[in-house]
mmCIF file of C-alpha atoms in Angstrom:
data_model
loop_
_atom_site.group_PDB
_atom_site.id
_atom_site.type_symbol
_atom_site.label_atom_id
_atom_site.label_comp_id
_atom_site.label_asym_id
_atom_site.label_seq_id
_atom_site.Cartn_x
_atom_site.Cartn_y
_atom_site.Cartn_z
ATOM 1 C CA MET A 1 0.012 0.066 -0.135
ATOM 2 C CA GLN A 2 1.229 3.645 -0.729
ATOM 3 C CA ASN A 3 2.429 5.695 2.178
ATOM 4 C CA HIS A 4 -0.607 7.951 2.775
ATOM 5 C CA HIS A 5 -1.011 10.398 5.705
ATOM 6 C CA PHE A 6 -4.163 9.006 7.273
ATOM 7 C CA SER A 7 -6.233 11.175 10.077
ATOM 8 C CA SER A 8 -8.586 9.547 12.208
ATOM 9 C CA LEU A 9 -11.607 11.590 12.656
ATOM 10 C CA LEU A 10 -11.970 9.280 15.766
ATOM 11 C CA ASP A 11 -9.104 7.434 17.119
ATOM 12 C CA ASN A 12 -5.382 8.046 16.310
ATOM 13 C CA GLU A 13 -4.294 4.949 17.493
ATOM 14 C CA ARG A 14 -5.883 3.200 14.799
ATOM 15 C CA SER A 15 -3.136 1.035 12.801
ATOM 16 C CA GLN A 16 -4.926 -1.528 11.413
ATOM 17 C CA LEU A 17 -5.383 -1.488 7.216
ATOM 18 C CA PRO A 18 -8.566 -1.723 7.028
ATOM 19 C CA ASP A 19 -9.371 1.182 9.888
ATOM 20 C CA GLN A 20 -6.727 3.108 7.947
ATOM 21 C CA ILE A 21 -8.715 2.612 4.469
ATOM 22 C CA ALA A 22 -12.074 3.358 6.453
ATOM 23 C CA ASN A 23 -10.252 6.820 7.320
ATOM 24 C CA TYR A 24 -8.858 7.195 4.177
ATOM 25 C CA ILE A 25 -12.761 7.215 2.772
ATOM 26 C CA LEU A 26 -13.668 8.976 5.650
ATOM 27 C CA LYS A 27 -11.032 12.269 4.878
ATOM 28 C CA LYS A 28 -12.474 12.219 1.383
ATOM 29 C CA ILE A 29 -16.142 12.438 2.536
ATOM 30 C CA PHE A 30 -14.964 15.211 5.084
ATOM 31 C CA THR A 31 -13.252 16.846 2.314
ATOM 32 C CA GLY A 32 -16.020 16.875 -0.219
ATOM 33 C CA GLU A 33 -13.831 14.795 -2.530
ATOM 34 C CA LEU A 34 -16.848 11.870 -1.715
ATOM 35 C CA VAL A 35 -20.656 13.498 -1.565
ATOM 36 C CA GLN A 36 -23.364 11.754 -0.237
ATOM 37 C CA ASP A 37 -25.245 9.035 -2.415
ATOM 38 C CA THR A 38 -21.390 8.517 -3.998
ATOM 39 C CA ARG A 39 -21.152 4.944 -5.206
ATOM 40 C CA LEU A 40 -18.034 3.327 -3.398
ATOM 41 C CA ILE A 41 -16.492 0.398 -5.886
ATOM 42 C CA GLU A 42 -14.278 -1.770 -4.180
ATOM 43 C CA SER A 43 -11.779 -2.674 -6.666
ATOM 44 C CA ASN A 44 -11.515 0.898 -7.609
ATOM 45 C CA ILE A 45 -10.380 1.803 -4.027
ATOM 46 C CA ALA A 46 -8.476 -1.226 -4.023
ATOM 47 C CA LYS A 47 -6.108 -0.002 -7.013
ATOM 48 C CA GLU A 48 -5.947 3.549 -5.693
ATOM 49 C CA LEU A 49 -4.295 1.975 -2.673
ATOM 50 C CA ASN A 50 -2.570 -0.838 -4.127
ATOM 51 C CA VAL A 51 -4.096 -3.113 -1.970
ATOM 52 C CA SER A 52 -6.337 -5.840 -2.410
ATOM 53 C CA ASN A 53 -10.268 -6.229 -2.405
ATOM 54 C CA ILE A 54 -10.394 -7.661 1.172
ATOM 55 C CA PRO A 55 -9.020 -5.077 3.645
ATOM 56 C CA VAL A 56 -11.316 -2.591 1.484
ATOM 57 C CA ARG A 57 -14.165 -4.901 1.810
ATOM 58 C CA GLU A 58 -13.696 -5.081 5.793
ATOM 59 C CA ALA A 59 -13.123 -1.050 5.788
ATOM 60 C CA PHE A 60 -16.663 -0.942 4.167
ATOM 61 C CA TYR A 61 -18.169 -3.011 6.742
ATOM 62 C CA ILE A 62 -16.454 -0.891 9.583
ATOM 63 C CA LEU A 63 -18.170 2.697 7.981
ATOM 64 C CA GLU A 64 -21.610 0.942 7.124
ATOM 65 C CA SER A 65 -21.487 -0.384 10.895
ATOM 66 C CA ARG A 66 -20.603 3.733 12.176
ATOM 67 C CA GLY A 67 -23.745 4.718 9.480
ATOM 68 C CA VAL A 68 -21.253 6.306 6.869
ATOM 69 C CA ILE A 69 -22.398 4.279 4.190
ATOM 70 C CA GLU A 70 -25.020 1.772 3.212
ATOM 71 C CA ARG A 71 -25.148 -0.846 0.802
ATOM 72 C CA LEU A 72 -28.543 -0.770 -1.469
ATOM 73 C CA PRO A 73 -30.101 -3.483 -3.468
ATOM 74 C CA ARG A 74 -29.180 -3.082 -6.868
ATOM 75 C CA ARG A 75 -27.383 0.106 -6.005
ATOM 76 C CA GLY A 76 -24.072 -0.818 -4.288
ATOM 77 C CA VAL A 77 -22.549 0.692 -1.658
ATOM 78 C CA ARG A 78 -22.766 4.263 -1.460
ATOM 79 C CA VAL A 79 -21.821 7.321 0.941
ATOM 80 C CA LYS A 80 -25.335 7.458 3.047
ATOM 81 C CA ALA A 81 -26.944 10.416 2.723
ATOM 82 C CA ILE A 82 -28.294 12.398 5.744
ATOM 83 C CA SER A 83 -31.113 14.757 5.882
ATOM 84 C CA GLU A 84 -31.296 17.981 7.396
ATOM 85 C CA GLU A 85 -33.778 16.415 10.055
ATOM 86 C CA GLU A 86 -31.306 13.600 10.731
ATOM 87 C CA MET A 87 -28.541 16.171 11.107
ATOM 88 C CA ALA A 88 -30.720 17.798 13.891
ATOM 89 C CA ASP A 89 -31.462 15.026 15.501
ATOM 90 C CA TYR A 90 -27.785 13.900 16.304
ATOM 91 C CA THR A 91 -27.202 17.917 16.892
ATOM 92 C CA SER A 92 -29.469 17.698 19.937
ATOM 93 C CA ALA A 93 -28.786 14.260 21.008
ATOM 94 C CA LEU A 94 -24.553 15.578 20.925
ATOM 95 C CA ILE A 95 -25.369 18.668 23.123
ATOM 96 C CA GLU A 96 -27.735 16.751 25.734
ATOM 97 C CA LEU A 97 -24.711 14.292 26.179
ATOM 98 C CA PHE A 98 -22.273 16.528 26.531
ATOM 99 C CA ARG A 99 -24.347 18.549 29.164
ATOM 100 C CA ILE A 100 -24.496 15.404 31.118
ATOM 101 C CA GLY A 101 -21.023 14.752 30.825
ATOM 102 C CA ILE A 102 -19.938 17.889 32.232
ATOM 103 C CA ASP A 103 -22.420 17.169 35.083
ATOM 104 C CA TYR A 104 -20.798 13.970 35.937
ATOM 105 C CA SER A 105 -17.276 15.475 35.452
ATOM 106 C CA ARG A 106 -18.292 18.554 38.062
ATOM 107 C CA SER A 107 -16.458 16.898 40.684
ATOM 108 C CA LYS A 108 -13.454 15.475 38.944
ATOM 109 C CA TRP A 109 -11.252 18.543 37.358
ATOM 110 C CA ASN A 110 -8.059 18.932 38.928
ATOM 111 C CA GLU A 111 -4.872 20.610 38.106
ATOM 112 C CA GLU A 112 -3.500 18.111 36.173
ATOM 113 C CA THR A 113 -6.804 17.615 33.984
ATOM 114 C CA ARG A 114 -7.143 21.470 33.511
ATOM 115 C CA HIS A 115 -3.941 21.367 32.169
ATOM 116 C CA GLN A 116 -4.451 18.847 29.768
ATOM 117 C CA LEU A 117 -7.559 20.260 28.512
ATOM 118 C CA GLN A 118 -5.828 23.567 27.962
ATOM 119 C CA GLN A 119 -3.158 21.473 26.072
ATOM 120 C CA TYR A 120 -5.654 20.061 23.512
ATOM 121 C CA LEU A 121 -6.726 24.004 22.871
ATOM 122 C CA LYS A 122 -3.153 25.098 22.142
ATOM 123 C CA GLU A 123 -2.762 22.098 19.828
ATOM 124 C CA ALA A 124 -5.996 22.598 17.856
ATOM 125 C CA LYS A 125 -4.971 26.733 17.946
ATOM 126 C CA GLU A 126 -1.777 25.569 16.206
ATOM 127 C CA GLN A 127 -3.462 23.250 13.311
ATOM 128 C CA LEU A 128 -6.012 26.131 12.582
ATOM 129 C CA ASN A 129 -3.318 28.675 12.365
ATOM 130 C CA GLN A 130 -1.981 26.813 9.664
ATOM 131 C CA LYS A 131 -5.022 26.196 8.061
ATOM 132 C CA ASN A 132 -5.073 22.442 8.480
ATOM 133 C CA ILE A 133 -8.979 22.029 9.127
ATOM 134 C CA LEU A 134 -8.833 18.487 9.151
ATOM 135 C CA GLU A 135 -6.539 17.958 12.051
ATOM 136 C CA TYR A 136 -8.146 20.930 13.652
ATOM 137 C CA VAL A 137 -11.199 18.976 13.789
ATOM 138 C CA VAL A 138 -9.076 15.957 15.141
ATOM 139 C CA LYS A 139 -7.933 18.134 17.984
ATOM 140 C CA VAL A 140 -11.712 19.352 18.465
ATOM 141 C CA HIS A 141 -12.794 16.038 18.936
ATOM 142 C CA GLN A 142 -10.445 15.028 21.236
ATOM 143 C CA LEU A 143 -10.642 18.033 23.353
ATOM 144 C CA CYS A 144 -14.597 17.549 23.822
ATOM 145 C CA GLY A 145 -13.855 13.922 24.252
ATOM 146 C CA TYR A 146 -11.465 14.655 27.211
ATOM 147 C CA VAL A 147 -14.553 15.931 29.337
ATOM 148 C CA PHE A 148 -16.013 12.157 29.204
ATOM 149 C CA GLN A 149 -12.673 10.701 30.006
ATOM 150 C CA VAL A 150 -12.934 12.931 32.996
ATOM 151 C CA ALA A 151 -16.261 11.998 33.686
ATOM 152 C CA GLY A 152 -15.055 8.272 33.782
ATOM 153 C CA ASN A 153 -18.094 7.027 32.490
ATOM 154 C CA ILE A 154 -17.352 4.091 29.306
ATOM 155 C CA ALA A 155 -20.807 4.401 28.014
ATOM 156 C CA PHE A 156 -20.895 7.585 27.568
ATOM 157 C CA ILE A 157 -17.406 7.929 25.961
ATOM 158 C CA LYS A 158 -18.845 5.273 23.244
ATOM 159 C CA PHE A 159 -22.300 7.001 22.769
ATOM 160 C CA TYR A 160 -19.861 10.438 22.162
ATOM 161 C CA SER A 161 -17.715 8.498 19.578
ATOM 162 C CA ASP A 162 -20.623 7.058 17.869
ATOM 163 C CA ILE A 163 -22.449 10.366 17.202
ATOM 164 C CA THR A 164 -19.393 12.344 16.144
ATOM 165 C CA TYR A 165 -18.026 9.630 14.022
ATOM 166 C CA ILE A 166 -21.137 10.965 11.730
ATOM 167 C CA THR A 167 -21.385 14.538 12.742
ATOM 168 C CA ASN A 168 -17.278 15.304 11.802
ATOM 169 C CA VAL A 169 -17.652 13.592 8.481
ATOM 170 C CA TYR A 170 -20.868 15.108 7.452
ATOM 171 C CA SER A 171 -20.091 18.753 8.843
ATOM 172 C CA GLN A 172 -17.428 19.233 5.964
ATOM 173 C CA MET A 173 -19.355 22.105 4.446
ATOM 174 C CA ASN A 174 -19.025 24.101 7.754
ATOM 175 C CA TRP A 175 -16.052 23.042 8.827
ATOM 176 C CA GLY A 176 -14.539 23.636 5.376
ATOM 177 C CA ASP A 177 -15.257 27.738 5.657
ATOM 178 C CA VAL A 178 -11.895 28.428 7.282
ATOM 179 C CA GLU A 179 -12.672 32.379 8.066
ATOM 180 C CA ARG A 180 -16.134 30.702 10.020
ATOM 181 C CA THR A 181 -14.210 27.921 11.573
ATOM 182 C CA GLU A 182 -11.884 31.142 13.100
ATOM 183 C CA ILE A 183 -14.309 32.600 14.384
ATOM 184 C CA ARG A 184 -16.496 29.492 16.183
ATOM 185 C CA SER A 185 -12.849 28.966 17.418
ATOM 186 C CA LEU A 186 -13.655 31.701 20.173
ATOM 187 C CA TYR A 187 -16.450 29.506 21.701
ATOM 188 C CA LEU A 188 -14.332 26.541 21.590
ATOM 189 C CA GLU A 189 -11.725 28.659 23.636
ATOM 190 C CA ALA A 190 -14.847 29.967 25.772
ATOM 191 C CA LEU A 191 -15.464 26.628 27.013
ATOM 192 C CA VAL A 192 -12.343 25.520 28.209
ATOM 193 C CA ASN A 193 -12.294 28.582 30.039
ATOM 194 C CA ALA A 194 -15.208 27.950 31.506
ATOM 195 C CA LEU A 195 -14.457 24.358 32.346
ATOM 196 C CA VAL A 196 -11.240 25.560 33.973
ATOM 197 C CA ASP A 197 -12.923 28.171 36.119
ATOM 198 C CA GLY A 198 -15.426 25.833 36.995
ATOM 199 C CA ASP A 199 -18.095 27.648 35.079
ATOM 200 C CA PHE A 200 -20.149 24.383 34.036
ATOM 201 C CA GLU A 201 -22.854 26.314 32.617
ATOM 202 C CA LYS A 202 -21.295 28.539 30.564
ATOM 203 C CA ALA A 203 -19.361 25.750 29.290
ATOM 204 C CA LYS A 204 -22.554 23.984 28.408
ATOM 205 C CA GLU A 205 -23.883 27.055 26.384
ATOM 206 C CA SER A 206 -20.261 27.738 24.748
ATOM 207 C CA PHE A 207 -20.407 24.164 23.811
ATOM 208 C CA GLU A 208 -24.088 24.223 22.480
ATOM 209 C CA ILE A 209 -23.428 27.199 20.516
ATOM 210 C CA LEU A 210 -19.937 25.738 18.922
ATOM 211 C CA THR A 211 -21.766 22.457 17.937
ATOM 212 C CA ARG A 212 -25.173 24.173 16.401
ATOM 213 C CA GLN A 213 -22.712 26.542 14.160
ATOM 214 C CA SER A 214 -20.359 23.618 12.938
ATOM 215 C CA LEU A 215 -23.395 21.778 12.439
ATOM 216 C CA ASN A 216 -25.904 23.929 10.518
ATOM 217 C CA ILE A 217 -24.535 27.416 10.722
ATOM 218 C CA LYS A 218 -27.394 30.125 11.292
ATOM 219 C CA ASP A 219 -28.002 32.814 13.985
ATOM 220 C CA GLU A 220 -24.255 33.298 14.161
ATOM 221 C CA THR A 221 -24.610 37.039 15.213
ATOM 222 C CA ILE A 222 -26.791 36.513 17.711
ATOM 223 C CA GLN A 223 -25.381 33.670 18.958
ATOM 224 C CA ARG A 224 -21.941 35.201 19.422
ATOM 225 C CA ASP A 225 -24.032 38.170 21.610
ATOM 226 C CA ARG A 226 -24.875 35.230 23.963
ATOM 227 C CA LEU A 227 -21.193 34.732 24.934
ATOM 228 C CA GLN A 228 -20.557 38.393 25.629
#
């Protein structure tokens, strides 16, 4: 297989070939190279990556199990189309889950965990300054997911990963606008500052604004004013 720089939208520790191929396909979806309802042909991807069909087939199973692609009778394997209504449901679920995660983490923050949170923010800023949007999204995912690690609830971590696996991929049009992404980074910083200061309600509000704008940009001026 050729040397591709795979960037996981979920778990950077994944290293098996099918996981790498799944990540490769995810990256193409995220950057808009593969749009919704695009047909994915196993042999073509195998040829492109100089691998056999078997790991590509396994990568398809990985993505299908996470709701990113689907197999349709007489239409083959395709990038799953997500409706606005479905995305709205995912968005609401993600916001509510994060609220619960913050509540569970309230008594578990200490100097070490606060420092780690700030480190994730620093790394995210560095990627954004370099216009590496995909890597920035990975860092944002790590930062927000860290709340659930601090909370120490395995189920929440899994639910968070399951939801963001889809939302990260299908928000490419919003993340791809660098100027708007730079504006939204203010809410990420507000989220971190609120958690460091122990202002958990402000953290919830910041996450909601960040999430709604990242997944469905609307009323940005009004929402921005709420953080002033």
